[in-house]
Every structure is written in C-alpha cells, then in structure tokens.
Coordinates of C-alpha atoms and ligand atoms in Angstrom, one line a residue:
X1 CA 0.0 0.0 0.0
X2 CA 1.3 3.1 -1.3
X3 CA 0.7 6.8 1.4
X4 CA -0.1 10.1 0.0
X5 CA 1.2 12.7 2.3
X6 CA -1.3 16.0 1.8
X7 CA 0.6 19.4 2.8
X8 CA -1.4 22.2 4.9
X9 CA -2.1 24.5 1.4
X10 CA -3.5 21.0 -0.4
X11 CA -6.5 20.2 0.9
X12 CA -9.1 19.8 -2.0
X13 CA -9.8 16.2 -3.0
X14 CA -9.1 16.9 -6.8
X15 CA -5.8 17.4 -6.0
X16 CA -4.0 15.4 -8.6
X17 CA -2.2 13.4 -5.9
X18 CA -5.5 12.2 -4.0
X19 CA -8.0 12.5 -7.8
X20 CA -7.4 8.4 -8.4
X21 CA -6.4 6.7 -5.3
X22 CA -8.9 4.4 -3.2
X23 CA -9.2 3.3 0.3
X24 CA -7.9 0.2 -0.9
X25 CA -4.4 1.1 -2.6
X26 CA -3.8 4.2 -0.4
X27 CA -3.2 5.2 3.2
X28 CA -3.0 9.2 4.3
X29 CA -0.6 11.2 6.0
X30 CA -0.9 14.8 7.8
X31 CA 2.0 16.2 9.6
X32 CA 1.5 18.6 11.6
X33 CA 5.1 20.1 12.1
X34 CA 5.6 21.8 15.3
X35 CA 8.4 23.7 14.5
X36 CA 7.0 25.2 11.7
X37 CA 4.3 26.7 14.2
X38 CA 7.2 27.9 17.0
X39 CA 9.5 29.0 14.2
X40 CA 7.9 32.6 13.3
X41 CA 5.6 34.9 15.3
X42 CA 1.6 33.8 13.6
X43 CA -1.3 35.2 13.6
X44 CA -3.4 32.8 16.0
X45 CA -6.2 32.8 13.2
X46 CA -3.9 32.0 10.1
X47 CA -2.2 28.8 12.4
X48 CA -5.9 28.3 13.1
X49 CA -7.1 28.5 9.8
X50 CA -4.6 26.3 8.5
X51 CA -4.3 23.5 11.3
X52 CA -8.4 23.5 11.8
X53 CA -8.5 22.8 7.5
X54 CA -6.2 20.0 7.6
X55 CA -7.5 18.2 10.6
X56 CA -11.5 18.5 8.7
X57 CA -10.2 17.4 5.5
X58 CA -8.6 14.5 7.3
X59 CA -11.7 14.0 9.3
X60 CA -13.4 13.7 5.1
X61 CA -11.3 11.1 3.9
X62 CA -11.8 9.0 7.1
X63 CA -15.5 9.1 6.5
X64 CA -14.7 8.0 2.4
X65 CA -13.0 4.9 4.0
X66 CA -9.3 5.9 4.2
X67 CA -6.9 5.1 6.7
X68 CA -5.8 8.6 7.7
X69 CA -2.4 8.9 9.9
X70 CA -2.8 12.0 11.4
X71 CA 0.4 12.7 13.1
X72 CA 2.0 15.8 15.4
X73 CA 5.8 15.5 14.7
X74 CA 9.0 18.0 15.8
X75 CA 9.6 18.6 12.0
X76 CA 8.0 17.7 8.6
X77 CA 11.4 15.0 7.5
X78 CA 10.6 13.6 11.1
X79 CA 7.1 13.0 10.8
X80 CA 7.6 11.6 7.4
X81 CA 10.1 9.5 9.0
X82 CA 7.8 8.2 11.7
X83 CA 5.3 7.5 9.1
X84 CA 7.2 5.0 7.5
X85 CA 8.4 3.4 10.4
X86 CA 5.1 2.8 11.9
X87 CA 3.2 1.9 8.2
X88 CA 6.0 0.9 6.4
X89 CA 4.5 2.2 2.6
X90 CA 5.4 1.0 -0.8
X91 CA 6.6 4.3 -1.2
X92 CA 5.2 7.8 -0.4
X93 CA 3.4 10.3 -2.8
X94 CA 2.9 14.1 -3.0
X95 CA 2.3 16.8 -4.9
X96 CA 4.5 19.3 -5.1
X97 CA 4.2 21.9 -2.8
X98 CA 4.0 25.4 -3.0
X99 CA 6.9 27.1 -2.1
X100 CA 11.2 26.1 -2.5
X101 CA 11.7 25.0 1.2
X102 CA 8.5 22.7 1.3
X103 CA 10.5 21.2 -2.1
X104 CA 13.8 20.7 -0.6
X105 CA 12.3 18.4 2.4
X106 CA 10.5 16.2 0.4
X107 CA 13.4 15.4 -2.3
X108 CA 15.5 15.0 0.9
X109 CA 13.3 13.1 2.6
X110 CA 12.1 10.6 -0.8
X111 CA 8.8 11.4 -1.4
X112 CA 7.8 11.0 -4.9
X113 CA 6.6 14.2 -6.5
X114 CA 3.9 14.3 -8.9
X115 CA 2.2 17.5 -10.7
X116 CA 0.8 20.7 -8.8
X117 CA -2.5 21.1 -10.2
X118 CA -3.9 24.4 -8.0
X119 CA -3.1 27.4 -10.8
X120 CA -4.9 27.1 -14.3
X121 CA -1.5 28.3 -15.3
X122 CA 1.7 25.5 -14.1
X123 CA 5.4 26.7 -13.3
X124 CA 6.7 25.2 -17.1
X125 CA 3.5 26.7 -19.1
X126 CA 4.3 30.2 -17.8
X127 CA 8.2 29.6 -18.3
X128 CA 7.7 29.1 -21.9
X129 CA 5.3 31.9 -22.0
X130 CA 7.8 34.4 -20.2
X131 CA 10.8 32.3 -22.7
X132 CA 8.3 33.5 -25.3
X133 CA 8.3 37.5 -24.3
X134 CA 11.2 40.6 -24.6
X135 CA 9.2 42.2 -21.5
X136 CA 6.9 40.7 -19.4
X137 CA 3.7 42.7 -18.4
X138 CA 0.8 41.2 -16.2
X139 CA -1.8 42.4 -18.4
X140 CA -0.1 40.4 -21.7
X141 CA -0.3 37.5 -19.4
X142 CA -3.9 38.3 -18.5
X143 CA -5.1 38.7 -22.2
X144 CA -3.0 36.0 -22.8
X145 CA -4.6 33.3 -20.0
X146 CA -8.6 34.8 -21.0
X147 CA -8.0 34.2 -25.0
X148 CA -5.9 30.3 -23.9
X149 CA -8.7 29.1 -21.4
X150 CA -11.4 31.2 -22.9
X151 CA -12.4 33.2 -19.9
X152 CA -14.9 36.3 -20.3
X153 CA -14.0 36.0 -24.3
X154 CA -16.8 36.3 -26.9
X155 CA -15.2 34.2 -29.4
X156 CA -11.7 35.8 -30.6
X157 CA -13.2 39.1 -28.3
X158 CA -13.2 40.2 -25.0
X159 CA -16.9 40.2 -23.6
X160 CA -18.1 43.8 -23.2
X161 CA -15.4 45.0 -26.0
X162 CA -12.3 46.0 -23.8
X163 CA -9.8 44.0 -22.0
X164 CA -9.4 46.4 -19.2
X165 CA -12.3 48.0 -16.7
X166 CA -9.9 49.5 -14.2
X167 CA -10.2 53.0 -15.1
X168 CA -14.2 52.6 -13.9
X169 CA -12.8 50.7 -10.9
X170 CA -11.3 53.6 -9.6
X171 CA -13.8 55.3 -7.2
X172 CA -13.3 56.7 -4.0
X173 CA -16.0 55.5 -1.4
X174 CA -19.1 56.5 -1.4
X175 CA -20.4 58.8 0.8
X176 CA -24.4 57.9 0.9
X177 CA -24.2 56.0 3.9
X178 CA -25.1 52.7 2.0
X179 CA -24.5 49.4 3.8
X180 CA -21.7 46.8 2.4
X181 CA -22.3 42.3 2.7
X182 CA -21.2 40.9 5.5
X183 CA -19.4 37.6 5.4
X184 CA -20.7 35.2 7.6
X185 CA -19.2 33.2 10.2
X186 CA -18.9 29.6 11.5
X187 CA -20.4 28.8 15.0
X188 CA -17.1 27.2 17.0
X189 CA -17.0 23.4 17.5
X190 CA -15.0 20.3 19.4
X191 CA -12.2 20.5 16.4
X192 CA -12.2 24.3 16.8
X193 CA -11.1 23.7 20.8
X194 CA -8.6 20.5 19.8
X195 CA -7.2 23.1 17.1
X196 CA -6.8 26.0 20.0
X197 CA -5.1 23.7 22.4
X198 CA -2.7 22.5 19.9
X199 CA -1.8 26.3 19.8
X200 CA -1.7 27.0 23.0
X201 CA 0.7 23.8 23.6
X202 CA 3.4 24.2 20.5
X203 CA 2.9 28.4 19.4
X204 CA 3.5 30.3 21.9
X205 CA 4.3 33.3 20.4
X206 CA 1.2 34.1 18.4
X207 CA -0.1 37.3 17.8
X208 CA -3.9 38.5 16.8
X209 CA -7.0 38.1 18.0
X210 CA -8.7 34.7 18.7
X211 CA -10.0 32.7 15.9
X212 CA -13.7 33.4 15.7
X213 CA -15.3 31.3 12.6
X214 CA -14.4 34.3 10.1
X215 CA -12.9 32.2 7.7
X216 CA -13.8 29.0 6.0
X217 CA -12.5 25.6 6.7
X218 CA -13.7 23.5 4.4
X219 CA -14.2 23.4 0.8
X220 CA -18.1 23.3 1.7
X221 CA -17.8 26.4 3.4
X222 CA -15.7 27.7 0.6
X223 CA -18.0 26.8 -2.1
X224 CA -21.5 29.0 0.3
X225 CA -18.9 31.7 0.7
X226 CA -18.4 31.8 -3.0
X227 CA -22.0 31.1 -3.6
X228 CA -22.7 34.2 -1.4
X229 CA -20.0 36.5 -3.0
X230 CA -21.6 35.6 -6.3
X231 CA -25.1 36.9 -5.4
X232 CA -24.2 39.7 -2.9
X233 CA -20.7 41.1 -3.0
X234 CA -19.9 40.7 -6.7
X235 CA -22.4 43.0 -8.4
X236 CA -21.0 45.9 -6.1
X237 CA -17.0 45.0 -6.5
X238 CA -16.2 46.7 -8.8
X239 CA -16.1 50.5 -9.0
X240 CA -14.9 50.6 -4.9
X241 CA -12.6 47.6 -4.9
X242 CA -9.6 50.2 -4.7
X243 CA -11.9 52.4 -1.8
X244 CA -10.8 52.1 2.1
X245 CA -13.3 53.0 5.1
X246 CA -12.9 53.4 8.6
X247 CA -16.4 52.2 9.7
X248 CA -16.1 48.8 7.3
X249 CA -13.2 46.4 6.5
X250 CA -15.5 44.7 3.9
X251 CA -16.6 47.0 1.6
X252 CA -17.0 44.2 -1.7
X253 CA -14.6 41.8 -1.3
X254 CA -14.8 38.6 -1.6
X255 CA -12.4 37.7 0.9
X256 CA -11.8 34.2 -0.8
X257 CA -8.2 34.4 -0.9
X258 CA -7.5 32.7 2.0
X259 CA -9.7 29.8 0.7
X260 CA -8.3 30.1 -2.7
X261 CA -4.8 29.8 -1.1
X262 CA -5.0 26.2 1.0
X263 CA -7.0 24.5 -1.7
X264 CA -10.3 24.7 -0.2
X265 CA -11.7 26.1 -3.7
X266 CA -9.7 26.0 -6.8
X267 CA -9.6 28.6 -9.1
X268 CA -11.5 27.3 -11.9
X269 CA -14.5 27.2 -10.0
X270 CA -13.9 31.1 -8.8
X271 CA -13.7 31.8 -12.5
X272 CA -16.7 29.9 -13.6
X273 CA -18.8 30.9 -10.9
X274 CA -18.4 34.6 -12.0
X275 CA -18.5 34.5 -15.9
X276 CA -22.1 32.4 -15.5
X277 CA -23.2 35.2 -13.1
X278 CA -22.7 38.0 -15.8
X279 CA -23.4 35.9 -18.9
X280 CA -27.4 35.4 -16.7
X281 CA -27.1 39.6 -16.5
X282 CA -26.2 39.7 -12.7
X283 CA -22.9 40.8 -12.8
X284 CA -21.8 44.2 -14.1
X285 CA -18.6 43.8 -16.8
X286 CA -16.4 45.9 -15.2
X287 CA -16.7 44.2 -11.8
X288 CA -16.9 40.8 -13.0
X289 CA -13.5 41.9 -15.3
X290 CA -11.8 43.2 -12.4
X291 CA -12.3 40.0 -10.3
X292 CA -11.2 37.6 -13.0
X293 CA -8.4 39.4 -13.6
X294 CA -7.3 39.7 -9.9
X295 CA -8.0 35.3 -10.4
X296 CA -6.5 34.2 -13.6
X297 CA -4.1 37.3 -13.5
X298 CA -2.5 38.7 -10.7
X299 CA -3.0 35.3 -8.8
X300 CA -1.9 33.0 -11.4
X301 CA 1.5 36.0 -12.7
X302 CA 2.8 35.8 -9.1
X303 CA 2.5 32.7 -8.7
X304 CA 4.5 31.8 -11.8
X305 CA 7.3 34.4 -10.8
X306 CA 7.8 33.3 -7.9
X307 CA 9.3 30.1 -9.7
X308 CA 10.8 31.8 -12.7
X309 CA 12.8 34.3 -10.4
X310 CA 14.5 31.5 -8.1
X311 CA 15.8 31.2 -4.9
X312 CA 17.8 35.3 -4.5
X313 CA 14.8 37.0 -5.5
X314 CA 13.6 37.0 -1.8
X315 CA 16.9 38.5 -0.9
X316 CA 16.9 41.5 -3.2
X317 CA 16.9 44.9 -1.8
X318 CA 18.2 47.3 -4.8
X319 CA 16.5 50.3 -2.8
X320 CA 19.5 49.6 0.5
X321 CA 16.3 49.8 2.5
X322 CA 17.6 49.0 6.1
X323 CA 15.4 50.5 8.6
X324 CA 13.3 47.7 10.9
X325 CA 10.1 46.9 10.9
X326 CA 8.1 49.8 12.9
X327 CA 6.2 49.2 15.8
X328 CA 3.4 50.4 14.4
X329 CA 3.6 47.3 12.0
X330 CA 2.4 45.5 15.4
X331 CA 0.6 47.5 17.5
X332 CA -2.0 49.7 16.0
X333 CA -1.8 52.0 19.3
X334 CA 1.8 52.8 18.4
X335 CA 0.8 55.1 15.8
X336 CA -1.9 58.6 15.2
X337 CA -1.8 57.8 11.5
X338 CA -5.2 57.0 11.3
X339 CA -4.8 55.3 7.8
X340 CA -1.9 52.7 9.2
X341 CA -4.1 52.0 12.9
X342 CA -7.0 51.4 11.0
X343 CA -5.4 48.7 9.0
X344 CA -3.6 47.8 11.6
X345 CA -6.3 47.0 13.5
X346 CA -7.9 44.8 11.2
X347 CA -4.9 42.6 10.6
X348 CA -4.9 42.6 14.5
X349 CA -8.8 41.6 14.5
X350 CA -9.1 39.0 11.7
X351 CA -5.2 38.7 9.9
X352 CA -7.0 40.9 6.8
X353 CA -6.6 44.3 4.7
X354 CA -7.9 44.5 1.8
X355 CA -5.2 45.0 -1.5
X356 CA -5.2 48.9 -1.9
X357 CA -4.5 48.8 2.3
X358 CA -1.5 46.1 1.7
X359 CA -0.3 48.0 -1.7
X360 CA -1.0 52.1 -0.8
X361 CA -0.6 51.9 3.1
X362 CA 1.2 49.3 4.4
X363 CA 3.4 48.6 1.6
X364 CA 3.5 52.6 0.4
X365 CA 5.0 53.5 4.1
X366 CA 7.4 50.4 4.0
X367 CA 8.9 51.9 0.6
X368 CA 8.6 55.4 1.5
X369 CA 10.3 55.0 4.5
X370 CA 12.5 52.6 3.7
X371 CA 11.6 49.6 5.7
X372 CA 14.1 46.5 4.8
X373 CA 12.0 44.5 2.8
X374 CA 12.7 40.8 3.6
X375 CA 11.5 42.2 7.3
X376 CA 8.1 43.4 5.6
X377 CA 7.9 40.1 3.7
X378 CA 7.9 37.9 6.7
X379 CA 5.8 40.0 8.5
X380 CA 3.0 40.3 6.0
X381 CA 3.6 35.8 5.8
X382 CA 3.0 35.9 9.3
X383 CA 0.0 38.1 10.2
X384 CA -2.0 38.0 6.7
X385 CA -4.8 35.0 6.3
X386 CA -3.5 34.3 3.0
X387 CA 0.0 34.9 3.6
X388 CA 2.0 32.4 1.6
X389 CA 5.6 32.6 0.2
X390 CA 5.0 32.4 -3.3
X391 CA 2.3 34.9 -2.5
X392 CA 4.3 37.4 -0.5
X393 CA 7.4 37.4 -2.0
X394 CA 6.8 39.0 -5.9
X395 CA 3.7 41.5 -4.3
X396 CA 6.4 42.9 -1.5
X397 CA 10.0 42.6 -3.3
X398 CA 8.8 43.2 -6.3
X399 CA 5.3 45.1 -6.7
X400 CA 5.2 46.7 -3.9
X401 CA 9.3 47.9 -2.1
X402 CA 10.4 47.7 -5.6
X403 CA 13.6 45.8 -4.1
X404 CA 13.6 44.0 -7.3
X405 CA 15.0 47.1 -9.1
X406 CA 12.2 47.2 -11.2
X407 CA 12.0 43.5 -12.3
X408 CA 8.0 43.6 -11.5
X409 CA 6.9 46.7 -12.1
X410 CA 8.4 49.9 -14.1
X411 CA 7.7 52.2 -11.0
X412 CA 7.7 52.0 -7.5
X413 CA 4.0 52.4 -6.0
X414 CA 5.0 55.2 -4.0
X415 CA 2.2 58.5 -3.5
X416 CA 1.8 60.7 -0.4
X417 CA -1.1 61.9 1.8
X418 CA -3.1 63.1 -1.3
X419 CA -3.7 59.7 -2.9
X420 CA -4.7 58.1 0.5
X421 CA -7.2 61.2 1.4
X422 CA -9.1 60.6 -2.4
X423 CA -9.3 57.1 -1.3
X424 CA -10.4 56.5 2.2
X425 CA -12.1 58.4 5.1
X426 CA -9.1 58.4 7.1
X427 CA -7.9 61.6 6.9
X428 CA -11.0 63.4 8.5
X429 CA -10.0 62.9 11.8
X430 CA -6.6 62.2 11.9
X431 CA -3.7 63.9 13.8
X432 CA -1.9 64.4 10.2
X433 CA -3.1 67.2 7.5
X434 CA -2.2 65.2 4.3
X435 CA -1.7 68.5 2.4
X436 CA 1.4 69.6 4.4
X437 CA 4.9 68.4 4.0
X438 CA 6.7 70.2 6.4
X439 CA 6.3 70.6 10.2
X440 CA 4.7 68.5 13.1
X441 CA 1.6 67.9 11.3
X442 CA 2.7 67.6 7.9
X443 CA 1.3 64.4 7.1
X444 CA 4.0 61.7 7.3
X445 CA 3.0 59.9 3.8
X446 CA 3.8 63.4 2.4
X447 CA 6.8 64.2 3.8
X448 CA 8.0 60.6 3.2
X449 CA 7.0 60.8 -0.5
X450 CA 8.8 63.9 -1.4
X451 CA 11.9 62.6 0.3
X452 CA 12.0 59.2 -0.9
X453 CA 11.7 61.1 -5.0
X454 CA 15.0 63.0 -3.2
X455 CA 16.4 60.2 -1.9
X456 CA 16.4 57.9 -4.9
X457 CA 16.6 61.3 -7.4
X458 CA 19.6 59.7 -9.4
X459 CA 17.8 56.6 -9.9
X460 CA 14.6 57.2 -11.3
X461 CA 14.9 60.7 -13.1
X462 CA 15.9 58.9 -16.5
X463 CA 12.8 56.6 -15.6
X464 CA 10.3 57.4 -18.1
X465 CA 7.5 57.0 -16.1
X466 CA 8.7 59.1 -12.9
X467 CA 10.2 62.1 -15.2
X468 CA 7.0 64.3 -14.7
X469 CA 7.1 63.7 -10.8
X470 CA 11.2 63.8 -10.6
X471 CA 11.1 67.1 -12.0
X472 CA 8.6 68.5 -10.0
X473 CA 10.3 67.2 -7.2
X474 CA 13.5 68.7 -8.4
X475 CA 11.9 72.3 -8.2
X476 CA 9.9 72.0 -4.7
X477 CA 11.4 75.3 -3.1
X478 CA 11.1 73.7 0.6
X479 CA 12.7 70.3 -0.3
X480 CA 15.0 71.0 2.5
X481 CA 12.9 71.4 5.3
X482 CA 11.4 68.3 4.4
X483 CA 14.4 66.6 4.2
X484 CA 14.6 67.4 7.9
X485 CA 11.1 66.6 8.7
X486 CA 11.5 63.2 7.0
X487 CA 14.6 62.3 9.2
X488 CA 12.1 63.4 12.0
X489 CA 9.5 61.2 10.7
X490 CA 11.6 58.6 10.5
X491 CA 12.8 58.5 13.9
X492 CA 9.3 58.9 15.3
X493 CA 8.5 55.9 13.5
X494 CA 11.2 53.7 14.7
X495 CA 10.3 54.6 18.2
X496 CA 6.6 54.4 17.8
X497 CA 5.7 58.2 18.6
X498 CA 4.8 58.9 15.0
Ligands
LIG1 FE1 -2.9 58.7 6.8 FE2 -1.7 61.1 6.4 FE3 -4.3 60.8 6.0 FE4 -3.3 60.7 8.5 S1 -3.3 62.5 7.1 S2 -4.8 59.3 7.6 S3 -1.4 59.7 8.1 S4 -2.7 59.8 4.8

C-alpha cells in the first residue's frame, strides 16, 4: 500500500495526488510540524485556519473509507520518517508543494513528487510563455490566460469589447451611507477547541486576536462563501474595490483568498462561478472583469514568478532599505496615522486588509520609508490570512518595495497623503493634514514621499515613467525642510511616537 502525504495548502480532493487513489491502494498522511508553528511569530487565526483545514479534510477522507495517519511531529522530515516506520508504505506520494523550502524536504526526505495542479497556469507553461516575451507585463499574461482558457472572451473578443475596466474601478468611497455584505461566520466546535489547544501547547508566540469562525475551513464552506459572494458582494465590487473605510473592513470583497490559497476552492470554479453570473445579466462587466483578472491574473503572474525568479529574488533589496520593521507594523496603538491604525487593527482583529491597504498603506510606508523588505515580507507571511511565500514574495519585493530594481513593475507604488485622502475616510479625523509636508503635522505619507523622490533622485529621473514627478520634485522650493522633517519622521516611527 502506497501513502499520500497532503501538505497544509492542499487540501481539496481533486488534487491530482488524492483524484485516483482508493481506500484500498492508499493510506494518508498529515504532519502537523511543530516547529513550523514555534519557528515565526503567527497570527493565531492563520495557524488556526490552516491546522483546523487540515484536521477537517482529514476528518473527510476518514469518512470516504481511508486510513488517515494523522500525526503531530517536531519537524515535517521527522514525521515523514515516523510515518514509515510505523506503516511501512510501498513508497510515499505528493504533490508538489507550494513554495522552495516545502520542495527541498520532500526530495531529501524521498517522497515522490507528482504534478501541482492548483493554478490554471503551471510553473513550465508560464516559463515558456515568459521564454516567449522581450518584456513581461501582467496584463499580456492576463489577455493571454482569457484568450488560452477562454475566460470572459466572446469568441476571438473580449466580452463587453475591452480588455481592461480598471479605469471605472477607480472610485473613492461613497459617501451615501449605503451598507456593504457581511461575510458570515462559523459557530465554533470540538475541532475548533482540539485546534486551540494544539496552539496554546506548540505556538507560543502568536499574535492576533482569537479565531472566531471568520474564515472557512472546508471546501463546503468555501464553495457557500463563494456562492454568497456571487449573489451579494460581486455585483458591487467593482467601481470601490480600490476604496478604504474606517467604519467597514468589507466593503465588496470577496475575501476568498484565503480559501483560494490552502485549496479549499480552486480557481476554476472562482472563475466559472463569475463568468455564469454576468453571462445570466447579474454581474456588471467591469466588476466581473476586475475580479477575474485579480483570479486568472494577478493570482496565477505571481505565482508563476515566484518560480521563474529562483531562490535570491527573496533577498533582493536594490533600494538599501535598512530601517526595521516599525512598531506600528504590530501594535496599532503605536501610531496617530489613522490610515496605518485602521489597517492595523484589522490585521490585529481578523489577519486581513484589503489590496489597496496592503499596496497604498502598508506597503507605500514600507517603501517610502524605507523599511528593509525581507522584514516586511515575513511580517506580512506571518500576520495576513492568505500569507504564503510564493504569495508574499513578488507582491512585497517586487510590486510593492520595488527591491527588485524594477524586475516587476516599471515604478515604484509610491504616492503621499493626497492619494490616501481621495481614497479613504481616514484623513478626516486624523492627527496628520495630508496637504502639508513640512512641520509636526505635515502628514507623514507626504513628507516621506517627497523625500524618498529626493532620496532615490539619481535613480529614477531617467525613468520614463517618474520624469514628470522627478522634476517636479526637483523644483519643490522647501525640499530642504522636508528633508529634515523626514529624518524626523523617520525617527518617530522607529520609536513608535509617530
Ligand atoms: Fe494617513 Fe496622512 Fe491621511 Fe493621516 S493624514 S490618515 S497619516 S494619509
């Protein structure tokens, strides 16, 4: 009898190491590796989400017959170990996991390796497509991966006429007062209180709030939440999707990532779900064209750079960015920005902010003030619900520190006060005034923007993109005071009076 060993971000039965076997020919193996959990400082509701997943899906394939060894081990090569000792397999089977380190322990440890079959688009296909390109650009890829699996296409076409919908996605929120879907959550059971003990026994550094049933567990659940997104949060996605609000940490998202991510829903299904919705008239094109592209785009790009760009990628830091994570990164009370405390609170809360959050105000004050990025990467693995290395490492070393040099994306994401004040309701309110750059309530976005233009002046003037904003930067008549204001800032920041 053979074992198939299923990894904590593999657990959907068409995986294509679990699609053919039977109770008869197969045993299973889960290790729950308890370094892993003391290793890095979680958020309790990611270990949650994650160990509470893998002991369900287990509990499933008991119930289809298997023999399931479920089995708590110091290290993943240990448990693997132990499995064979005590079972004694013809030989052990997995598919290949997610992310370089999960690869090395495997090989070392001689489990055979067959296909990953979570991303419509596999490591090779998107080599040859990249082998295929002089430049790569997301959006070739995207139009690429609608026209190959014929996604949102009307023929040789894109439905609605236009590839792209983002410049309707654009708005700022809404200031009607209008109400926004609420996800729902799962009432807590006896795996739910095996799961927290495990915690409490073998992580005792987590972070975060309590696990509370926010996020789904099983592809059942995934499948009503997706359901649900389909009929309630979809049809309003679009034109607010880059919109941030103090009073909701919803909005319309479909906050299936994390579901997406462990292989509680697979893609395809996502993808399917959505087109069906607006081909019966109940989704509008532009937010139906925004989702898919975040699926079969975004998703599916990273995901195949992370394995094109190797091993160093993680590493790079072309910006010298050397200052530590902030305290305000972990405590939202170590901070007045309002913007940063409210998304700090909600990764405190629930191990969630929404993209434009991650990308224009976590990620914008990492790169602005020049937070080393391999700290920011880990971080964000660590307290974000999705968080996942293949995940983390393009969207923070590339799209969003620009540590890459420019590998990802042409220019950095970097923009002051002004952008964040269109965008949210958080600078009503706030200690800041996001129109000044100079003095004690200059706005710190702003007076980190202008300097970091300063800062890296040599390196992006002959940047096409930036020559506008170099050159205005160039001419600003107080650039010296707020030069001094940033080292201020700075400062304040590292110390958590900011
Ligand atoms: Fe954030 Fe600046 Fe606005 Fe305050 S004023 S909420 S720090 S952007």
């Amino acid at each position: 009898m053979k074992s198939v060993l299923v990894l904590g971000d593999q657990l959907n039965r068409d995986i294509s190491s679990l699609r053919d076997i039977t109770p008869s020919d197969t045993r299973i193996v889960f290790v729950v590796a308890t370094s892993l959990m003391t290793r890095r400082q979680w958020h309790r509701q990611r270990l949650h989400l994650v160990l509470s997943a893998m002991r369900r899906f287990a509990n499933q394939l008991e119930q289809e017959g298997f023999s399931v060894d479920w089995r708590i081990a110091t290290t993943m090569s240990n448990g693997i170990a132990e499995h064979r000792t005590a079972f004694a397999p013809d030989h052990i089977v997995a598919m290949s996991p997610m992310n370089r380190s999960g690869l090395k322990v495997l090989s070392v440890s001689g489990v055979s390796l067959v296909e990953n079959n979570q991303f419509l688009c596999d490591a090779e296909t998107f080599t040859s497509w990249a082998a295929s390109r002089k430049s790569m650009k997301m959006e070739d890829f995207y139009r690429w991966q609608r026209t190959r699996l014929d996604v949102l296409m009307d023929g040789i076409e894109p439905a609605g006429g236009t590839w792209n919908y983002d410049h309707e996605n654009r708005e700022p929120p809404p200031k009607d007062g209008r109400s926004w879907p609420e996800p729902e959550y799962a009432a807590l059971d006896d795996i739910d209180t095996e799961i927290s003990a495990l915690i409490d026994d073998h992580a005792p550094l987590t972070t975060g709030a309590p696990w509370n049933g926010l996020w789904p567990t099983t592809s059942a659940a995934a499948r009503e939440r997706l359901e649900r997104v389909i009929r309630e949060v979809l049809p309003k996605f679009g034109p607010h999707e880059d919109a941030m609000l103090t009073s909701n940490w919803h909005l319309a998202h479909t906050a299936l990532s994390s579901s997406l991510n462990i292989g509680l829903i697979r893609p395809h299904e996502v993808v399917e779900a959505a087109e069906a919705a607006y081909r019966q008239g109940n989704i509008p094109i532009a937010s139906v064209e925004g989702f898919i592209r975040q699926i079969i785009g975004w998703r599916e790009y990273v995901w195949g750079l992370y394995w094109l760009w190797g091993d160093e990628y993680r590493n790079m830091n072309s910006l010298e960015a050397n200052a530590p994570l902030p305290p305000a990164f972990r405590d939202p009370a170590a901070t007045k920005m309002r913007c940063v405390q409210t998304a700090v609170q909600g990764i405190e809360d629930r191990a969630y902010a929404h993209h434009i959050q991650r990308l224009m105000v976590l990620g914008n004050l990492a790169l602005i003030a020049g937070i080393n990025p391999q700290e920011t990467t880990d971080w964000m693995q660590e307290r974000f619900i999705d968080g996942a290395e293949w995940v983390m490492a393009p969207n923070v070393i590339g799209m969003s520190l620009h540590a890459d040099g420019g590998m990802m994306a042409t220019k950095p994401y970097a923009a002051g006060g002004a952008y964040i004040s269109k965008m949210s309701d958080s600078c009503k309110g706030c200690a800041y005034d996001p129109k000044k750059r100079t003095g004690p309530t200059a706005c710190p976005f702003t007076t980190l923007y202008w300097d970091f233009l300063a800062r890296h002046d040599e390196r992006f003037r002959k940047n096409h993109r930036m020559a506008q904003v170099m050159a205005g930067a160039r001419k600003l008549a107080d650039m010296p005071e707020v030069r001094i204001r940033a080292t201020e800032v700075r400062a304040l920041l590292a110390t958590g009076d900011l």
